[in-house]
GROMACS .gro file of N, CA and C in nm:
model
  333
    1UNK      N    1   2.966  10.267  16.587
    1UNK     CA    2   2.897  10.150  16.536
    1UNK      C    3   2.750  10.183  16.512
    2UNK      N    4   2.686  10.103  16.446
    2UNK     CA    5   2.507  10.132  16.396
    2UNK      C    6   2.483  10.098  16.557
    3UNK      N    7   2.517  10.025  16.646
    3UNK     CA    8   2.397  10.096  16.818
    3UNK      C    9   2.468  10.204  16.859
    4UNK      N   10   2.534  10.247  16.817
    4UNK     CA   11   2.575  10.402  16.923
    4UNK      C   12   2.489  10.495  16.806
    5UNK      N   13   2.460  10.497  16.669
    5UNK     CA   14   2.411  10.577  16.616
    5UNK      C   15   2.243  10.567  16.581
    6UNK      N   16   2.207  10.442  16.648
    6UNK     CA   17   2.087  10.453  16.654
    6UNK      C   18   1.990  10.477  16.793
    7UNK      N   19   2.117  10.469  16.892
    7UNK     CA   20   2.099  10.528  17.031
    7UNK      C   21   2.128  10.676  16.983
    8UNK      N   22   2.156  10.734  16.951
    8UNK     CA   23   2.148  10.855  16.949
    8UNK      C   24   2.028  10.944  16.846
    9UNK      N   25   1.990  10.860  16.774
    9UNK     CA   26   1.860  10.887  16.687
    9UNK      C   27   1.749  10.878  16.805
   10UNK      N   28   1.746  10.734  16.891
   10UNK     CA   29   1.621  10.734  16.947
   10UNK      C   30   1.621  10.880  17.090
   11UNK      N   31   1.733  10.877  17.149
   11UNK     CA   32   1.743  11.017  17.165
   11UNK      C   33   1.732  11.176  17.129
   12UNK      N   34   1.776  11.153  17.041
   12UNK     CA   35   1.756  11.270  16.935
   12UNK      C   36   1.564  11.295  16.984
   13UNK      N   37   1.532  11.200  16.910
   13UNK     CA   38   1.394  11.161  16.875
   13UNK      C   39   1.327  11.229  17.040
   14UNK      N   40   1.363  11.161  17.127
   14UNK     CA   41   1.255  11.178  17.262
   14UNK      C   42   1.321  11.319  17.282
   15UNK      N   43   1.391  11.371  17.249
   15UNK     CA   44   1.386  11.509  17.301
   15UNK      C   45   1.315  11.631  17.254
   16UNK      N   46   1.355  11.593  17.127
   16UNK     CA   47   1.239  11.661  16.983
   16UNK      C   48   1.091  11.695  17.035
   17UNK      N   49   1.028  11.554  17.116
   17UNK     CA   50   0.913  11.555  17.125
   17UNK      C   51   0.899  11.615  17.245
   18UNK      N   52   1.009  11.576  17.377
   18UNK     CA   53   0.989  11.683  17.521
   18UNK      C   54   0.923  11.598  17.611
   19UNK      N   55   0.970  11.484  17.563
   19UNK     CA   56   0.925  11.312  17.655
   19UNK      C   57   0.960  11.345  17.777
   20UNK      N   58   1.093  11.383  17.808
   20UNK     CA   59   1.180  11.371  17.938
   20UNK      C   60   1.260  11.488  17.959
   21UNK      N   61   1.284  11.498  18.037
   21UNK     CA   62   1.415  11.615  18.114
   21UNK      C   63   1.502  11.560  18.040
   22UNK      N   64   1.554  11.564  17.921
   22UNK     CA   65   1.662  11.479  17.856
   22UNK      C   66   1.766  11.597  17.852
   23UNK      N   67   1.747  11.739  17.879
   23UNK     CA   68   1.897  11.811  17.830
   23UNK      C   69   1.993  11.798  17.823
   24UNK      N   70   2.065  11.687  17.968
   24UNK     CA   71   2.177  11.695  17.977
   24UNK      C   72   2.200  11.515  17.942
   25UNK      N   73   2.090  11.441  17.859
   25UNK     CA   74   2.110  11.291  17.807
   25UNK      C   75   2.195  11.323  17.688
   26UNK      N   76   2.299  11.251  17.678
   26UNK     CA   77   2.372  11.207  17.609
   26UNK      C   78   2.455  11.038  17.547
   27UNK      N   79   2.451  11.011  17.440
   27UNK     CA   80   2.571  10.928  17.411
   27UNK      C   81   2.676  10.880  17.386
   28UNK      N   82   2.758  10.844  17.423
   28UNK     CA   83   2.893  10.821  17.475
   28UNK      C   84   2.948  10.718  17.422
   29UNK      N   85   2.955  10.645  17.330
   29UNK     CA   86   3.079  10.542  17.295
   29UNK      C   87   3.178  10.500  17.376
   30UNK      N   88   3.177  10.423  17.421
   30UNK     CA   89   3.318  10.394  17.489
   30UNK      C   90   3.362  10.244  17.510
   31UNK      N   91   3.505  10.206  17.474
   31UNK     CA   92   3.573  10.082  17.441
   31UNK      C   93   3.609  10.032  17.581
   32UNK      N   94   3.547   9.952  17.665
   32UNK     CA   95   3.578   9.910  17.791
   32UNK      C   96   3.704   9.854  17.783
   33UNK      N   97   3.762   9.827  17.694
   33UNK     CA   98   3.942   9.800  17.738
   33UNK      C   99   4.026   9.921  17.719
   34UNK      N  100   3.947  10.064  17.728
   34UNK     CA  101   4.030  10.128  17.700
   34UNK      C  102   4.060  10.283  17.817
   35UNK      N  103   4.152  10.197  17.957
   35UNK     CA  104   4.125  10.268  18.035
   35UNK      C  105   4.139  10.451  17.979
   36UNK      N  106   4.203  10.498  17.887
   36UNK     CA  107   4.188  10.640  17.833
   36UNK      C  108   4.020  10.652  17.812
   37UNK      N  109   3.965  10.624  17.796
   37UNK     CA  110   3.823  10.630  17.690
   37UNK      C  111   3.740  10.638  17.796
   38UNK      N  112   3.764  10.512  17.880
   38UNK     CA  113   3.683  10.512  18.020
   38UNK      C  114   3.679  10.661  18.120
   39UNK      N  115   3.802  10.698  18.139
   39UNK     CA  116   3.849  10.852  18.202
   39UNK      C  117   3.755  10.921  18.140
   40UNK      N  118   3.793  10.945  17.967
   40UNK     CA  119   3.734  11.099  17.924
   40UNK      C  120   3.560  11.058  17.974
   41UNK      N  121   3.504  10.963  17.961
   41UNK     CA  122   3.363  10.903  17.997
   41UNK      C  123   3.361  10.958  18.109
   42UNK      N  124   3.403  10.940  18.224
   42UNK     CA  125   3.367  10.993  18.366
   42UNK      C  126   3.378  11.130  18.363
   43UNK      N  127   3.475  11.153  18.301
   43UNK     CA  128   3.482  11.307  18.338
   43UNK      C  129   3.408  11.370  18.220
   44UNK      N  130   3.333  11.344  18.145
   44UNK     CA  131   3.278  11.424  18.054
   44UNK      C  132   3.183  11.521  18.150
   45UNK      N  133   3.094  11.485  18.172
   45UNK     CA  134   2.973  11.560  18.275
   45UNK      C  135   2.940  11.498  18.454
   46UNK      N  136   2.945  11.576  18.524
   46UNK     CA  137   2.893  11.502  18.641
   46UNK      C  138   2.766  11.417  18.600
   47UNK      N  139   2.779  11.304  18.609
   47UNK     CA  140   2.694  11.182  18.552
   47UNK      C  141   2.601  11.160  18.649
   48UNK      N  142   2.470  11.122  18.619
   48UNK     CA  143   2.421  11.061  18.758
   48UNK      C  144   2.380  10.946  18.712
   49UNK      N  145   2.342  10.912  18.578
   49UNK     CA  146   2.278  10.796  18.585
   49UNK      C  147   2.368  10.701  18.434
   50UNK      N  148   2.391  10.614  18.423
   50UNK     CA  149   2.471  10.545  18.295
   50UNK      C  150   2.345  10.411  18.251
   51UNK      N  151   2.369  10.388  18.168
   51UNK     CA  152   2.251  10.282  18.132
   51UNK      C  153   2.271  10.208  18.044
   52UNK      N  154   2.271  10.063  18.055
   52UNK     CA  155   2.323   9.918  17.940
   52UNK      C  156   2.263   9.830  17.959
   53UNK      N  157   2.248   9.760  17.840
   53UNK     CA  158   2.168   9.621  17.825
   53UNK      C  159   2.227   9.510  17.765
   54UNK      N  160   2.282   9.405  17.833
   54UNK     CA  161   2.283   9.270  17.718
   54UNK      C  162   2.449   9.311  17.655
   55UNK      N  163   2.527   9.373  17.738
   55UNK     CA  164   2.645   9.440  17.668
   55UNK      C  165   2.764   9.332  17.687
   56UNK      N  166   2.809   9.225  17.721
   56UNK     CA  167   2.873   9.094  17.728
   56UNK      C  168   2.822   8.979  17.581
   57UNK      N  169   2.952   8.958  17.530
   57UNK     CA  170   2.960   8.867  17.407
   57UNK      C  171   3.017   8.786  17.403
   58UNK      N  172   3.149   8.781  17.508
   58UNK     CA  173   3.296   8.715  17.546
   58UNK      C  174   3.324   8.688  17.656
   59UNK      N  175   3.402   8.625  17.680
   59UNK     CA  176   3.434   8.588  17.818
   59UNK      C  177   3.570   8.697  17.826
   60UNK      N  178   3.647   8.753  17.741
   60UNK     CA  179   3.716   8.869  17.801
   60UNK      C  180   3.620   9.021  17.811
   61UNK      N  181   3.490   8.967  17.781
   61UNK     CA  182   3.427   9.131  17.783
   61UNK      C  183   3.368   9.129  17.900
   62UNK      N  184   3.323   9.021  17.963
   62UNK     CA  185   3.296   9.029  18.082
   62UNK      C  186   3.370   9.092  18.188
   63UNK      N  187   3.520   9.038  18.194
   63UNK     CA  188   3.626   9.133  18.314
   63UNK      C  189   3.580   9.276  18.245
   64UNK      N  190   3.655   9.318  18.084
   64UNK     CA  191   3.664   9.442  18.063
   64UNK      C  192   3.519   9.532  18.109
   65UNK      N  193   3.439   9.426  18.109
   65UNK     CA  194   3.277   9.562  18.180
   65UNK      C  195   3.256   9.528  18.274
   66UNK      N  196   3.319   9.449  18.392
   66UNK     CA  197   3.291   9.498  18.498
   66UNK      C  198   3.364   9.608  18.574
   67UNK      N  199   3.519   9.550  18.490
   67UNK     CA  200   3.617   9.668  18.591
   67UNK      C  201   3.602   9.833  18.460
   68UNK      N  202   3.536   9.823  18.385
   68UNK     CA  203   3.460   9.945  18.322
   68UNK      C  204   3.421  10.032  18.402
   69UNK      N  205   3.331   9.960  18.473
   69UNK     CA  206   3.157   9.999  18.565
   69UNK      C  207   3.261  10.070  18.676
   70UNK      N  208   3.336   9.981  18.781
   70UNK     CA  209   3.332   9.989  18.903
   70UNK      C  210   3.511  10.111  18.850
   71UNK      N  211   3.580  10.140  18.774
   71UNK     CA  212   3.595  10.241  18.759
   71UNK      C  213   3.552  10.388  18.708
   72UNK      N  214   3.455  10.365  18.644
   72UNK     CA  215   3.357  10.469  18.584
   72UNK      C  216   3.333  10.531  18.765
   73UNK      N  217   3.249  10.463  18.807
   73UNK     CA  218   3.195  10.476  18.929
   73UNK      C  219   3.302  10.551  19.047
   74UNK      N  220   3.442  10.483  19.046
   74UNK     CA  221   3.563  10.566  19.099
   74UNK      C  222   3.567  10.679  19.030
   75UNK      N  223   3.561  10.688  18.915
   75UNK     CA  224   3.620  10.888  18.867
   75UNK      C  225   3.507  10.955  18.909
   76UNK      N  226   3.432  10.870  18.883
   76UNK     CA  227   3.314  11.001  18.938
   76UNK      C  228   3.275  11.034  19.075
   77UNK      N  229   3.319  10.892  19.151
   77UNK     CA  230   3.323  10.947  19.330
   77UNK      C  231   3.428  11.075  19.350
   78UNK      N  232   3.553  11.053  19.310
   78UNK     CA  233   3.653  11.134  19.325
   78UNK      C  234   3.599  11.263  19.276
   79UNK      N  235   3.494  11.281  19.147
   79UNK     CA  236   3.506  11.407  19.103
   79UNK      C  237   3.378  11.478  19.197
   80UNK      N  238   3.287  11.390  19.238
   80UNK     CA  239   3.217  11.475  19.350
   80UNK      C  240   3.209  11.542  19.465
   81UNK      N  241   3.143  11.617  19.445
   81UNK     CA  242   3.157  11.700  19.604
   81UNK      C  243   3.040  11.626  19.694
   82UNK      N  244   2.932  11.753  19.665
   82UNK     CA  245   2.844  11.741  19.799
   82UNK      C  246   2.700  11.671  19.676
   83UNK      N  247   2.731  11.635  19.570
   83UNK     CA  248   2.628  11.556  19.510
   83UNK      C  249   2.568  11.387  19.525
   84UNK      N  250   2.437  11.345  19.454
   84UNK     CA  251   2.417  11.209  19.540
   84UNK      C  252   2.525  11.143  19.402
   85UNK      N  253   2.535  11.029  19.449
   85UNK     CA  254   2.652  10.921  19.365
   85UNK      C  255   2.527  10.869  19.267
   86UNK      N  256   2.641  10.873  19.177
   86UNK     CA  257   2.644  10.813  19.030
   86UNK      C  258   2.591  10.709  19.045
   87UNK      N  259   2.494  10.638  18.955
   87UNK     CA  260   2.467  10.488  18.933
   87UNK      C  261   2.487  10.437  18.785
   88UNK      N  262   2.470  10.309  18.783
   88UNK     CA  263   2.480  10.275  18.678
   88UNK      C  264   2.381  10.131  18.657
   89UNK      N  265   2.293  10.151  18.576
   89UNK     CA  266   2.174   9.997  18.544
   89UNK      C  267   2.213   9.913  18.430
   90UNK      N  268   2.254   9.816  18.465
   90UNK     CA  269   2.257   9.728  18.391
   90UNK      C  270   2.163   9.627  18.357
   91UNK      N  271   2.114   9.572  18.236
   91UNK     CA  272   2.000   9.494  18.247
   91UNK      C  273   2.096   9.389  18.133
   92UNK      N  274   2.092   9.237  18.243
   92UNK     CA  275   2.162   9.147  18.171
   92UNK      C  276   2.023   9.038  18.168
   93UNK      N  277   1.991   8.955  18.022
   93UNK     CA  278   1.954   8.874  18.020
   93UNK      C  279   2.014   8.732  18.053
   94UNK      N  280   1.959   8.684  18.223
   94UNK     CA  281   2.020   8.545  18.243
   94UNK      C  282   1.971   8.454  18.138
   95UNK      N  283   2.095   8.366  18.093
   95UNK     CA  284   2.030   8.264  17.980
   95UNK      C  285   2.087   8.281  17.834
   96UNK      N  286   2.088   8.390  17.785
   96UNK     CA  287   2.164   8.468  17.672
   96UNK      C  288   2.248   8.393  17.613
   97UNK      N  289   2.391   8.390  17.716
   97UNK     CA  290   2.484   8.337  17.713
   97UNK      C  291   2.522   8.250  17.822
   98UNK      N  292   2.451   8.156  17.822
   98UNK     CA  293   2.449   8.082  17.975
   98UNK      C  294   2.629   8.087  18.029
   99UNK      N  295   2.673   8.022  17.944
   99UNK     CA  296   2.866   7.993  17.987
   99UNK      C  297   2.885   8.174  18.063
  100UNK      N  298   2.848   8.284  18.027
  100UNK     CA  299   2.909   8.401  18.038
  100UNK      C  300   2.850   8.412  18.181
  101UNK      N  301   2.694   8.355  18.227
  101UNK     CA  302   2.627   8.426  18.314
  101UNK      C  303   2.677   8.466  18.468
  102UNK      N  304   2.813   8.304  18.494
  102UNK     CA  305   2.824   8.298  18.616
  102UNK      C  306   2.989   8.381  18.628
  103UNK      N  307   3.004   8.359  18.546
  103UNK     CA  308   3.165   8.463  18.516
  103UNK      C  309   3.109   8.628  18.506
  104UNK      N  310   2.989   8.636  18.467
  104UNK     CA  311   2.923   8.818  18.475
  104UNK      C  312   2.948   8.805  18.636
  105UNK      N  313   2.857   8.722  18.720
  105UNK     CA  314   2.838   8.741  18.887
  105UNK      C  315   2.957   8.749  18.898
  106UNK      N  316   3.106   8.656  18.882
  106UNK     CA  317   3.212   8.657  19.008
  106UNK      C  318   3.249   8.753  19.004
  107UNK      N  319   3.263   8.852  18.842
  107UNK     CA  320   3.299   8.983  18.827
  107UNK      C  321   3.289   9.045  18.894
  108UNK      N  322   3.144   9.057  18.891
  108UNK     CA  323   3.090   9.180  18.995
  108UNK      C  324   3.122   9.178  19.118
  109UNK      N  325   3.153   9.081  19.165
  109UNK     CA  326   3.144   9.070  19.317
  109UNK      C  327   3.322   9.093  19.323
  110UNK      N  328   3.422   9.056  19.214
  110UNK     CA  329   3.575   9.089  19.211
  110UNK      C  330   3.598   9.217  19.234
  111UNK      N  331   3.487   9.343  19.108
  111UNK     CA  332   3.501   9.434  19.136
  111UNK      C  333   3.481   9.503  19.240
   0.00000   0.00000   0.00000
């Protein structure tokens, strides 16, 4: 889609310049209903950090990204050894979608 390819321009971009330790930043596409997609995601690289904003539109996208997250977070416990755990930041605007906001919380707390 035009945000996975303009996330990868503004990346592109900060590395070019030598902003950040970005070597091992990458972007990733991935269809949260699609537990295959979710897998190859975890297991692409030992991950440490994942990062989203404002990514809920629906009230079925809400389940599909939370139980996204909190399996992302399982493949990658399993695939670690003696490294620190994976995180993942989410930055949700409360208010956005007011109806979605309190169905985002029970999620989280389901997962």
């Amino acid at each position: 889609t035009g945000a996975v390819q303009w996330t990868q321009a503004n990346l592109d971009s900060a590395k070019s310049q030598g902003l950040l330790h970005l070597e091992r930043a990458s972007v990733v596409p991935m269809d949260w209903k699609d537990s295959e997609q979710i897998e190859h995601a975890a297991n692409l690289h030992s991950w440490d950090l994942m990062i989203g904003s404002d990514l809920i539109y629906t009230e079925e996208g809400v389940g599909w990204l939370a139980k996204a997250m909190a399996s992302l977070l399982n493949f990658s416990k399993e695939r670690r050894q003696q490294r620190p755990a994976s995180r993942i930041v989410y930055g949700h605007t409360h208010g956005r979608i007011p109806e979605l906001d309190q169905k985002w919380e029970q999620q989280l707390h389901a997962v």
